C-alpha positions as MATLAB code, in Angstrom:
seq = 'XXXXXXXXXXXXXXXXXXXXXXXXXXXXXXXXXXXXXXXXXXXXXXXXXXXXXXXXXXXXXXXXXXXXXXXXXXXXXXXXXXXXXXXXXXXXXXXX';
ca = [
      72.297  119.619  111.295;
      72.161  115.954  111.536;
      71.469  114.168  108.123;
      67.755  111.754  107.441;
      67.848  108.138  105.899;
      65.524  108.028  102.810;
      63.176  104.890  102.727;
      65.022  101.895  101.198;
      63.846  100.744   97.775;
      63.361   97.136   96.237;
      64.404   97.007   92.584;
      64.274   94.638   90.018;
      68.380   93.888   89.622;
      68.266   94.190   86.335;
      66.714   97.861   86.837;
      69.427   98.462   89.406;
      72.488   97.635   86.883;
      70.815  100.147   84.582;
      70.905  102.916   86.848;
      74.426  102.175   87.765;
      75.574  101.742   84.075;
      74.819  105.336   83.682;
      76.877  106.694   87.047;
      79.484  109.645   86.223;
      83.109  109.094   87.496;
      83.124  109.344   91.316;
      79.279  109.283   91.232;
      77.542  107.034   93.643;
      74.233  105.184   93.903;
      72.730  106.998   96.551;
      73.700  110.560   95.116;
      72.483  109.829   91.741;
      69.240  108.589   93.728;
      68.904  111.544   95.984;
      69.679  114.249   92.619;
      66.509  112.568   91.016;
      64.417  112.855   93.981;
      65.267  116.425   94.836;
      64.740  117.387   90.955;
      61.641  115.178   91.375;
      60.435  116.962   94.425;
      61.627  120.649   92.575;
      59.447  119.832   89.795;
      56.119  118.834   91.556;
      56.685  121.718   93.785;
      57.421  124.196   90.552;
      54.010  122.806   88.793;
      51.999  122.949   91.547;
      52.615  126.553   91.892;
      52.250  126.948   88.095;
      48.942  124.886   88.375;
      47.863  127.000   90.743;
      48.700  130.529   89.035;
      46.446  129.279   86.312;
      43.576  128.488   88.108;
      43.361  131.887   90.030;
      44.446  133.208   86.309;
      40.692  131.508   84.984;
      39.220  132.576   88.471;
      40.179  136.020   87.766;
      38.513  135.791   83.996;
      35.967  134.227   85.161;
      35.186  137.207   87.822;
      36.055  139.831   85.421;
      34.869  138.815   82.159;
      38.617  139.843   80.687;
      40.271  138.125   78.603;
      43.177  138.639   76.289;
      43.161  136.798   72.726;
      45.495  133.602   72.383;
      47.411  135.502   69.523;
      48.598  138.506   72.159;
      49.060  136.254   74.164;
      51.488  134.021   71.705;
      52.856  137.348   70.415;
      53.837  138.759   74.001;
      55.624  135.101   75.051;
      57.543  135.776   70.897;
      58.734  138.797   72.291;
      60.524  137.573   75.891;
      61.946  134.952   74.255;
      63.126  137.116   70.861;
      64.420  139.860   74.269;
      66.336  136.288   75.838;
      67.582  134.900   72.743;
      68.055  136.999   69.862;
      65.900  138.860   67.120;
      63.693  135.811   65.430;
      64.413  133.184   67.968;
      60.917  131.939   68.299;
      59.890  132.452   64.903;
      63.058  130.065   63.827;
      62.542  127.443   66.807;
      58.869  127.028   65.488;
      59.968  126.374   62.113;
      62.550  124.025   63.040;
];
């Protein structure tokens, strides 16, 4: 599969020595560049799709008239994260 060029950018240089003043041995320019535009392009993709879970989540109240209280709701999301990370987890991360 033959590789695309990514537009060329005009920085300030002074925004351009900051970028590479924070390069990792052996780590270039463009692949610092292109890792922040694919997590870039991960992350608007991700919260679309979260964005758009939520609106056919109100849809679906909205149709139904069911709900479910913010405090199950809180106490169910506890749980998973008690199940992921230990007894108390969330609990001890909210108090922190």
């Amino acid at each position: 599969m033959k590789t695309a060029t990514l537009p060329p950018i005009r920085v300030e240089p002074k925004f351009r020595e900051e970028m590479e003043s924070v390069l990792v041995a052996g780590e270039t320019l463009s692949s610092f560049i292109e890792g922040a535009a694919r997590r870039e392009a991960h992350y608007r993709k991700v919260h679309g799709e979260f964005l758009a879970r939520g609106r056919a989540s109100l849809a679906n109240a909205r149709e139904t008239g069911k709900t479910i209280p913010a405090q199950t709701a809180i106490a169910e999301l506890d749980k998973i994260i008690d199940a992921k990370f230990g007894t108390g987890s969330a609990r001890k991360r909210e108090s922190n």
